PDB file of C-alpha atoms in Angstrom:
ATOM      1  CA  UNK I1362     -15.078  17.591 -10.815  1.00  0.00           C
ATOM      2  CA  UNK I1363     -15.326  13.905 -10.739  1.00  0.00           C
ATOM      3  CA  UNK I1364     -12.710  11.998  -8.748  1.00  0.00           C
ATOM      4  CA  UNK I1365     -11.419   8.676  -7.964  1.00  0.00           C
ATOM      5  CA  UNK I1366     -11.465   7.618  -4.371  1.00  0.00           C
ATOM      6  CA  UNK I1367      -8.776   5.493  -2.811  1.00  0.00           C
ATOM      7  CA  UNK I1368      -9.875   3.879   0.480  1.00  0.00           C
ATOM      8  CA  UNK I1369      -6.950   2.510   2.438  1.00  0.00           C
ATOM      9  CA  UNK I1370      -8.426   0.451   5.199  1.00  0.00           C
ATOM     10  CA  UNK I1371     -10.795   2.845   6.767  1.00  0.00           C
ATOM     11  CA  UNK I1372      -8.779   5.853   5.852  1.00  0.00           C
ATOM     12  CA  UNK I1373     -10.362   7.742   2.936  1.00  0.00           C
ATOM     13  CA  UNK I1374      -8.390   9.993   0.681  1.00  0.00           C
ATOM     14  CA  UNK I1375      -9.979  11.607  -2.351  1.00  0.00           C
ATOM     15  CA  UNK I1376      -7.607  11.906  -5.231  1.00  0.00           C
ATOM     16  CA  UNK I1377      -9.054  14.307  -7.843  1.00  0.00           C
ATOM     17  CA  UNK I1378      -7.995  13.826 -11.477  1.00  0.00           C
ATOM     18  CA  UNK I1379      -6.402  16.582 -13.456  1.00  0.00           C
ATOM     19  CA  UNK I1380      -8.828  18.549 -15.539  1.00  0.00           C
ATOM     20  CA  UNK I1381      -9.123  17.510 -19.118  1.00  0.00           C
ATOM     21  CA  UNK I1382      -6.533  19.080 -21.277  1.00  0.00           C
ATOM     22  CA  UNK I1383      -4.377  18.597 -24.246  1.00  0.00           C
ATOM     23  CA  UNK I1384      -1.992  15.635 -24.723  1.00  0.00           C
ATOM     24  CA  UNK I1385      -0.328  14.044 -22.827  1.00  0.00           C
ATOM     25  CA  UNK I1386      -3.248  12.364 -21.060  1.00  0.00           C
ATOM     26  CA  UNK I1387      -3.017  13.288 -17.285  1.00  0.00           C
ATOM     27  CA  UNK I1388      -2.325  10.333 -15.039  1.00  0.00           C
ATOM     28  CA  UNK I1389      -1.686   9.751 -11.408  1.00  0.00           C
ATOM     29  CA  UNK I1390       0.879   7.085 -10.422  1.00  0.00           C
ATOM     30  CA  UNK I1391       1.792   5.654  -7.082  1.00  0.00           C
ATOM     31  CA  UNK I1392       3.247   2.725  -5.246  1.00  0.00           C
ATOM     32  CA  UNK I1393       1.267   1.147  -2.412  1.00  0.00           C
ATOM     33  CA  UNK I1394       3.226  -1.031   0.034  1.00  0.00           C
ATOM     34  CA  UNK I1395       2.369  -2.213   3.524  1.00  0.00           C
ATOM     35  CA  UNK I1396       3.880  -4.153   6.516  1.00  0.00           C
ATOM     36  CA  UNK I1397       7.416  -3.095   5.463  1.00  0.00           C
ATOM     37  CA  UNK I1398       8.655  -2.169   8.884  1.00  0.00           C
ATOM     38  CA  UNK I1399      11.782  -4.247   9.464  1.00  0.00           C
ATOM     39  CA  UNK I1400      12.591  -5.737  12.863  1.00  0.00           C
ATOM     40  CA  UNK I1401      13.585  -4.241  16.272  1.00  0.00           C
ATOM     41  CA  UNK I1402      17.044  -5.875  16.253  1.00  0.00           C
ATOM     42  CA  UNK I1403      20.178  -5.406  14.199  1.00  0.00           C
ATOM     43  CA  UNK I1404      20.235  -4.907  11.170  1.00  0.00           C
ATOM     44  CA  UNK I1405      16.679  -3.477  11.728  1.00  0.00           C
ATOM     45  CA  UNK I1406      15.519  -4.581   8.219  1.00  0.00           C
ATOM     46  CA  UNK I1407      14.765  -7.876   6.474  1.00  0.00           C
ATOM     47  CA  UNK I1408      15.763  -9.322   3.204  1.00  0.00           C
ATOM     48  CA  UNK I1409      12.220  -8.888   1.985  1.00  0.00           C
ATOM     49  CA  UNK I1410      12.259  -5.121   2.995  1.00  0.00           C
ATOM     50  CA  UNK I1411      15.460  -4.484   1.223  1.00  0.00           C
ATOM     51  CA  UNK I1412      14.300  -6.392  -1.975  1.00  0.00           C
ATOM     52  CA  UNK I1413      11.089  -4.344  -2.013  1.00  0.00           C
ATOM     53  CA  UNK I1414      12.942  -1.103  -1.631  1.00  0.00           C
ATOM     54  CA  UNK I1415      15.200  -2.085  -4.500  1.00  0.00           C
ATOM     55  CA  UNK I1416      12.391  -3.012  -6.784  1.00  0.00           C
ATOM     56  CA  UNK I1417      10.223  -0.030  -5.838  1.00  0.00           C
ATOM     57  CA  UNK I1418      13.091   2.211  -6.828  1.00  0.00           C
ATOM     58  CA  UNK I1419      13.598   0.391 -10.129  1.00  0.00           C
ATOM     59  CA  UNK I1420       9.848   0.609 -10.857  1.00  0.00           C
ATOM     60  CA  UNK I1421       9.739   4.303 -10.013  1.00  0.00           C
ATOM     61  CA  UNK I1422      12.743   5.020 -12.135  1.00  0.00           C
ATOM     62  CA  UNK I1423      11.155   3.287 -15.143  1.00  0.00           C
ATOM     63  CA  UNK I1424       7.537   4.013 -14.790  1.00  0.00           C
ATOM     64  CA  UNK I1425       7.461   7.118 -12.607  1.00  0.00           C
ATOM     65  CA  UNK I1426       5.459   7.882  -9.400  1.00  0.00           C
ATOM     66  CA  UNK I1427       3.845  10.870  -7.805  1.00  0.00           C
ATOM     67  CA  UNK I1428       4.032   9.430  -4.276  1.00  0.00           C
ATOM     68  CA  UNK I1429       4.434   6.254  -2.272  1.00  0.00           C
ATOM     69  CA  UNK I1430       1.409   5.096  -0.067  1.00  0.00           C
ATOM     70  CA  UNK I1431       2.774   3.341   3.102  1.00  0.00           C
ATOM     71  CA  UNK I1432      -0.173   1.336   4.392  1.00  0.00           C
ATOM     72  CA  UNK I1433       0.750   0.705   8.107  1.00  0.00           C
ATOM     73  CA  UNK I1434       3.090  -1.419  10.259  1.00  0.00           C
ATOM     74  CA  UNK I1435       5.980   0.856   9.481  1.00  0.00           C
ATOM     75  CA  UNK I1436       8.004  -0.322  12.507  1.00  0.00           C
ATOM     76  CA  UNK I1437       7.816  -3.792  13.924  1.00  0.00           C
ATOM     77  CA  UNK I1438       7.014  -4.930  16.407  1.00  0.00           C
ATOM     78  CA  UNK I1439       6.143  -1.966  18.717  1.00  0.00           C
ATOM     79  CA  UNK I1440       6.509   1.188  16.622  1.00  0.00           C
ATOM     80  CA  UNK I1441       8.918   3.986  17.677  1.00  0.00           C
ATOM     81  CA  UNK I1442       9.576   5.862  20.975  1.00  0.00           C
ATOM     82  CA  UNK I1443       9.912   9.521  19.754  1.00  0.00           C
ATOM     83  CA  UNK I1444      10.788  11.522  16.661  1.00  0.00           C
ATOM     84  CA  UNK I1445      14.498  10.916  17.189  1.00  0.00           C
ATOM     85  CA  UNK I1446      14.172   7.099  17.428  1.00  0.00           C
ATOM     86  CA  UNK I1447      16.901   5.449  15.425  1.00  0.00           C
ATOM     87  CA  UNK I1448      14.435   3.169  13.652  1.00  0.00           C
ATOM     88  CA  UNK I1449      13.562   6.066  11.333  1.00  0.00           C
ATOM     89  CA  UNK I1450      17.115   5.982   9.969  1.00  0.00           C
ATOM     90  CA  UNK I1451      17.751   2.293  10.126  1.00  0.00           C
ATOM     91  CA  UNK I1452      14.499   0.921   8.989  1.00  0.00           C
ATOM     92  CA  UNK I1453      13.330   3.627   6.587  1.00  0.00           C
ATOM     93  CA  UNK I1454      15.909   6.262   5.449  1.00  0.00           C
ATOM     94  CA  UNK I1455      18.863   3.653   5.050  1.00  0.00           C
ATOM     95  CA  UNK I1456      16.637   1.234   3.239  1.00  0.00           C
ATOM     96  CA  UNK I1457      14.559   3.329   0.861  1.00  0.00           C
ATOM     97  CA  UNK I1458      17.749   5.321  -0.102  1.00  0.00           C
ATOM     98  CA  UNK I1459      17.986   4.932  -3.760  1.00  0.00           C
ATOM     99  CA  UNK I1460      18.261   8.196  -5.737  1.00  0.00           C
ATOM    100  CA  UNK I1461      14.974   7.512  -7.551  1.00  0.00           C
ATOM    101  CA  UNK I1462      13.138   7.514  -4.206  1.00  0.00           C
ATOM    102  CA  UNK I1463      14.799  10.681  -2.545  1.00  0.00           C
ATOM    103  CA  UNK I1464      12.322  13.268  -3.918  1.00  0.00           C
ATOM    104  CA  UNK I1465       9.084  11.339  -3.809  1.00  0.00           C
ATOM    105  CA  UNK I1466       6.651  12.031  -0.858  1.00  0.00           C
ATOM    106  CA  UNK I1467       5.546   9.280   1.330  1.00  0.00           C
ATOM    107  CA  UNK I1468       1.849   9.265   2.607  1.00  0.00           C
ATOM    108  CA  UNK I1469       2.070   7.185   5.810  1.00  0.00           C
ATOM    109  CA  UNK I1470      -0.679   5.392   7.714  1.00  0.00           C
ATOM    110  CA  UNK I1471      -0.241   3.908  11.140  1.00  0.00           C
ATOM    111  CA  UNK I1472      -0.864   0.190  11.599  1.00  0.00           C
ATOM    112  CA  UNK I1473      -1.653  -1.705  14.838  1.00  0.00           C
ATOM    113  CA  UNK I1474       2.114  -2.399  15.435  1.00  0.00           C
ATOM    114  CA  UNK I1475       2.749   1.348  15.157  1.00  0.00           C
ATOM    115  CA  UNK I1476       0.102   1.968  17.729  1.00  0.00           C
ATOM    116  CA  UNK I1477       1.973  -0.200  20.193  1.00  0.00           C
ATOM    117  CA  UNK I1478       4.537   2.594  20.191  1.00  0.00           C
ATOM    118  CA  UNK I1479       4.289   6.377  19.730  1.00  0.00           C
ATOM    119  CA  UNK I1480       2.191   7.210  16.700  1.00  0.00           C
ATOM    120  CA  UNK I1481       2.508  10.835  17.463  1.00  0.00           C
ATOM    121  CA  UNK I1482       6.237  10.482  16.995  1.00  0.00           C
ATOM    122  CA  UNK I1483       5.642   9.299  13.407  1.00  0.00           C
ATOM    123  CA  UNK I1484       3.663  12.317  12.820  1.00  0.00           C
ATOM    124  CA  UNK I1485       6.311  14.625  14.311  1.00  0.00           C
ATOM    125  CA  UNK I1486       8.919  12.955  12.128  1.00  0.00           C
ATOM    126  CA  UNK I1487       6.998  14.231   9.054  1.00  0.00           C
ATOM    127  CA  UNK I1488       8.423  17.622  10.031  1.00  0.00           C
ATOM    128  CA  UNK I1489      11.906  16.174  10.244  1.00  0.00           C
ATOM    129  CA  UNK I1490      11.876  14.256   6.938  1.00  0.00           C
ATOM    130  CA  UNK I1491      11.381  16.145   3.633  1.00  0.00           C
ATOM    131  CA  UNK I1492       9.608  13.140   2.156  1.00  0.00           C
ATOM    132  CA  UNK I1493       7.503  11.558   4.932  1.00  0.00           C
ATOM    133  CA  UNK I1494       3.915  12.731   5.461  1.00  0.00           C
ATOM    134  CA  UNK I1495       1.838  11.069   8.329  1.00  0.00           C
ATOM    135  CA  UNK I1496      -1.793  10.894   7.521  1.00  0.00           C
ATOM    136  CA  UNK I1497      -3.548   9.370  10.449  1.00  0.00           C
ATOM    137  CA  UNK I1498      -4.958   6.301  12.250  1.00  0.00           C
ATOM    138  CA  UNK I1499      -4.414   2.656  11.821  1.00  0.00           C
ATOM    139  CA  UNK I1500      -5.590   1.217   8.455  1.00  0.00           C
ATOM    140  CA  UNK I1501      -7.869  -1.657   9.783  1.00  0.00           C
ATOM    141  CA  UNK I1502      -8.914  -4.009   8.714  1.00  0.00           C
ATOM    142  CA  UNK I1503      -7.183  -4.095   5.315  1.00  0.00           C
ATOM    143  CA  UNK I1504      -3.797  -3.059   4.123  1.00  0.00           C
ATOM    144  CA  UNK I1505      -5.276  -1.335   1.088  1.00  0.00           C
ATOM    145  CA  UNK I1506      -8.669  -1.144  -0.369  1.00  0.00           C
ATOM    146  CA  UNK I1507      -8.935   0.799  -3.526  1.00  0.00           C
ATOM    147  CA  UNK I1508     -12.019   1.401  -5.523  1.00  0.00           C
ATOM    148  CA  UNK I1509     -13.604   3.682  -8.098  1.00  0.00           C
ATOM    149  CA  UNK I1510     -16.749   4.914  -6.284  1.00  0.00           C
ATOM    150  CA  UNK I1511     -17.800   8.164  -4.631  1.00  0.00           C
ATOM    151  CA  UNK I1512     -16.183   9.151  -1.289  1.00  0.00           C
ATOM    152  CA  UNK I1513     -18.375   7.166   0.958  1.00  0.00           C
ATOM    153  CA  UNK I1514     -16.867   5.261   3.847  1.00  0.00           C
ATOM    154  CA  UNK I1515     -17.258   1.486   3.229  1.00  0.00           C
ATOM    155  CA  UNK I1516     -16.606  -1.341   5.601  1.00  0.00           C
ATOM    156  CA  UNK I1517     -14.888  -4.228   4.088  1.00  0.00           C
ATOM    157  CA  UNK I1518     -16.703  -7.518   3.551  1.00  0.00           C
ATOM    158  CA  UNK I1519     -13.403  -9.222   3.909  1.00  0.00           C
ATOM    159  CA  UNK I1520     -12.290  -8.735   7.506  1.00  0.00           C
ATOM    160  CA  UNK I1521     -11.089 -12.374   7.723  1.00  0.00           C
ATOM    161  CA  UNK I1522      -8.004 -11.343   5.539  1.00  0.00           C
ATOM    162  CA  UNK I1523      -7.018  -8.573   7.909  1.00  0.00           C
ATOM    163  CA  UNK I1524      -4.051 -10.333   9.548  1.00  0.00           C
ATOM    164  CA  UNK I1525      -2.528 -11.824   6.518  1.00  0.00           C
ATOM    165  CA  UNK I1526       0.883 -10.620   5.063  1.00  0.00           C
ATOM    166  CA  UNK I1527      -0.121 -11.202   1.485  1.00  0.00           C
ATOM    167  CA  UNK I1528      -0.903  -9.366  -1.763  1.00  0.00           C
ATOM    168  CA  UNK I1529      -4.284 -10.105  -3.302  1.00  0.00           C
ATOM    169  CA  UNK I1530      -7.137  -8.765  -5.300  1.00  0.00           C
ATOM    170  CA  UNK I1531     -10.927  -9.196  -4.822  1.00  0.00           C
ATOM    171  CA  UNK I1532     -13.781  -7.735  -6.754  1.00  0.00           C
ATOM    172  CA  UNK I1533     -17.437  -7.829  -5.729  1.00  0.00           C
ATOM    173  CA  UNK I1534     -20.647  -8.235  -7.722  1.00  0.00           C
ATOM    174  CA  UNK I1535     -20.891  -4.446  -8.129  1.00  0.00           C
ATOM    175  CA  UNK I1536     -17.449  -4.206  -9.801  1.00  0.00           C
ATOM    176  CA  UNK I1537     -15.740  -2.645  -6.740  1.00  0.00           C
ATOM    177  CA  UNK I1538     -12.053  -3.799  -6.487  1.00  0.00           C
ATOM    178  CA  UNK I1539     -10.308  -4.436  -3.152  1.00  0.00           C
ATOM    179  CA  UNK I1540      -6.515  -4.180  -3.270  1.00  0.00           C
ATOM    180  CA  UNK I1541      -4.569  -5.721  -0.454  1.00  0.00           C
ATOM    181  CA  UNK I1542      -0.905  -4.909  -0.365  1.00  0.00           C
ATOM    182  CA  UNK I1543       0.742  -6.311   2.862  1.00  0.00           C
ATOM    183  CA  UNK I1544       3.874  -8.068   1.746  1.00  0.00           C
ATOM    184  CA  UNK I1545       6.711  -5.512   2.278  1.00  0.00           C
ATOM    185  CA  UNK I1546       8.491  -7.440   5.032  1.00  0.00           C
ATOM    186  CA  UNK I1547       6.691 -10.786   5.779  1.00  0.00           C
ATOM    187  CA  UNK I1548       4.775 -13.319   3.909  1.00  0.00           C
ATOM    188  CA  UNK I1549       1.873 -15.467   5.163  1.00  0.00           C
ATOM    189  CA  UNK I1550       1.135 -18.684   3.234  1.00  0.00           C
ATOM    190  CA  UNK I1551      -2.010 -19.406   5.167  1.00  0.00           C
ATOM    191  CA  UNK I1552      -5.311 -19.858   3.310  1.00  0.00           C
ATOM    192  CA  UNK I1553      -7.421 -20.591   6.331  1.00  0.00           C
ATOM    193  CA  UNK I1554      -9.908 -17.855   5.650  1.00  0.00           C
ATOM    194  CA  UNK I1555     -10.348 -18.554   2.010  1.00  0.00           C
ATOM    195  CA  UNK I1556     -13.689 -20.236   2.350  1.00  0.00           C
ATOM    196  CA  UNK I1557     -15.036 -17.108   4.084  1.00  0.00           C
ATOM    197  CA  UNK I1558     -14.572 -14.950   1.121  1.00  0.00           C
ATOM    198  CA  UNK I1559     -17.670 -14.840  -1.063  1.00  0.00           C
ATOM    199  CA  UNK I1560     -17.630 -17.043  -4.194  1.00  0.00           C
ATOM    200  CA  UNK I1561     -15.975 -15.505  -7.240  1.00  0.00           C
ATOM    201  CA  UNK I1562     -14.679 -12.404  -5.334  1.00  0.00           C
ATOM    202  CA  UNK I1563     -10.941 -13.506  -5.118  1.00  0.00           C
ATOM    203  CA  UNK I1564      -9.260 -12.902  -8.298  1.00  0.00           C
ATOM    204  CA  UNK I1565      -5.598 -13.013  -7.221  1.00  0.00           C
ATOM    205  CA  UNK I1566      -3.712 -14.255  -4.168  1.00  0.00           C
ATOM    206  CA  UNK I1567      -0.040 -14.408  -3.422  1.00  0.00           C
ATOM    207  CA  UNK I1568       1.513 -15.413  -0.172  1.00  0.00           C
ATOM    208  CA  UNK I1569       4.408 -17.781  -0.927  1.00  0.00           C
ATOM    209  CA  UNK I1570       6.957 -18.129   1.943  1.00  0.00           C
ATOM    210  CA  UNK I1571       9.705 -18.499  -0.620  1.00  0.00           C
ATOM    211  CA  UNK I1572       8.884 -15.110  -2.130  1.00  0.00           C
ATOM    212  CA  UNK I1573      10.676 -11.854  -1.389  1.00  0.00           C
ATOM    213  CA  UNK I1574       7.250 -10.132  -1.073  1.00  0.00           C
ATOM    214  CA  UNK I1575       5.976  -7.370  -3.212  1.00  0.00           C
ATOM    215  CA  UNK I1576       3.915  -4.354  -3.609  1.00  0.00           C
ATOM    216  CA  UNK I1577       1.276  -2.637  -5.838  1.00  0.00           C
ATOM    217  CA  UNK I1578       1.765   0.015  -8.624  1.00  0.00           C
ATOM    218  CA  UNK I1579      -1.262   1.911  -9.356  1.00  0.00           C
ATOM    219  CA  UNK I1580      -1.952   4.230 -12.417  1.00  0.00           C
ATOM    220  CA  UNK I1581      -5.051   6.328 -12.781  1.00  0.00           C
ATOM    221  CA  UNK I1582      -6.107   8.027 -15.895  1.00  0.00           C
ATOM    222  CA  UNK I1583      -9.460   9.791 -16.804  1.00  0.00           C
ATOM    223  CA  UNK I1584     -10.813   6.416 -18.121  1.00  0.00           C
ATOM    224  CA  UNK I1585      -9.588   3.809 -15.653  1.00  0.00           C
ATOM    225  CA  UNK I1586      -7.418   2.753 -12.817  1.00  0.00           C
ATOM    226  CA  UNK I1587      -4.804   0.061 -13.577  1.00  0.00           C
ATOM    227  CA  UNK I1588      -3.478  -2.052 -10.766  1.00  0.00           C
ATOM    228  CA  UNK I1589      -0.282  -4.089 -11.138  1.00  0.00           C
ATOM    229  CA  UNK I1590       1.040  -6.505  -8.477  1.00  0.00           C
ATOM    230  CA  UNK I1591       4.826  -6.564  -8.570  1.00  0.00           C
ATOM    231  CA  UNK I1592       6.975  -9.161  -6.899  1.00  0.00           C
ATOM    232  CA  UNK I1593      10.101  -7.798  -5.247  1.00  0.00           C
ATOM    233  CA  UNK I1594      12.175 -10.047  -7.505  1.00  0.00           C
ATOM    234  CA  UNK I1595      11.011  -7.928 -10.497  1.00  0.00           C
ATOM    235  CA  UNK I1596       8.200 -10.108 -11.785  1.00  0.00           C
ATOM    236  CA  UNK I1597       4.760  -8.745 -12.620  1.00  0.00           C
ATOM    237  CA  UNK I1598       2.344 -11.180 -10.909  1.00  0.00           C
ATOM    238  CA  UNK I1599      -1.144  -9.812 -11.866  1.00  0.00           C
ATOM    239  CA  UNK I1600      -2.585  -6.852 -13.573  1.00  0.00           C
ATOM    240  CA  UNK I1601      -6.172  -5.571 -13.775  1.00  0.00           C
ATOM    241  CA  UNK I1602      -8.156  -2.378 -14.267  1.00  0.00           C
ATOM    242  CA  UNK I1603     -11.185  -0.705 -13.123  1.00  0.00           C
ATOM    243  CA  UNK I1604     -13.301   1.647 -15.309  1.00  0.00           C
ATOM    244  CA  UNK I1605     -14.090   5.057 -14.046  1.00  0.00           C
ATOM    245  CA  UNK I1606     -17.395   5.665 -12.388  1.00  0.00           C
ATOM    246  CA  UNK I1607     -19.602   8.660 -12.249  1.00  0.00           C
ATOM    247  CA  UNK I1608     -20.335  10.343  -8.938  1.00  0.00           C
ATOM    248  CA  UNK I1609     -23.558   9.126  -7.380  1.00  0.00           C
TER     249      UNK I1609
END
């Protein structure tokens, strides 16, 4: 069966589409949000994280979602100590608490800040929480990199964007799309690496300090992948689609 492949940093997860069947057309829907991990002091969350949680819940309630992809840096600034760390409750459970999110699984990657703490504790917490599923190593160098190619491990051409708390979209000369979604908690207005991105690759960039951040909503059908960047204030910032490709 043919499949779409979602490459999150260097973590590859193959997502097979449902087999062709009668209407309705099968789709896969999910939210991708990175760098949402609050702060290590009371109240252990930020205004941006709270705003993102509220808008993610509203989006899921209206559009639906099969899961939420957490792209790393889940607990600023030095991860968690153990599976009983109070940050799980104060930064995660208490924030993403809307009824629309309670039964949706989270697939969680560990970022560099998580690795300053105990990543094994985040994996262990997946046995405590009914909705949290830890899936592995840090997602360097990008927050999210999604494309419609076969399941090959690809190294990003855009490592200069790795430290930015932004949401942006790049597409190369082969039609491969790169989705960066790292604005769940902080925003970085810097464009110091802009000239290092190949000409015509950058299609969308958003890093306004005045913004409440945002996330990405992805819908995959047998024909295409649709990617929508959503600001936490409720505005759709940018939308694009990638056609399905055949296995090589």
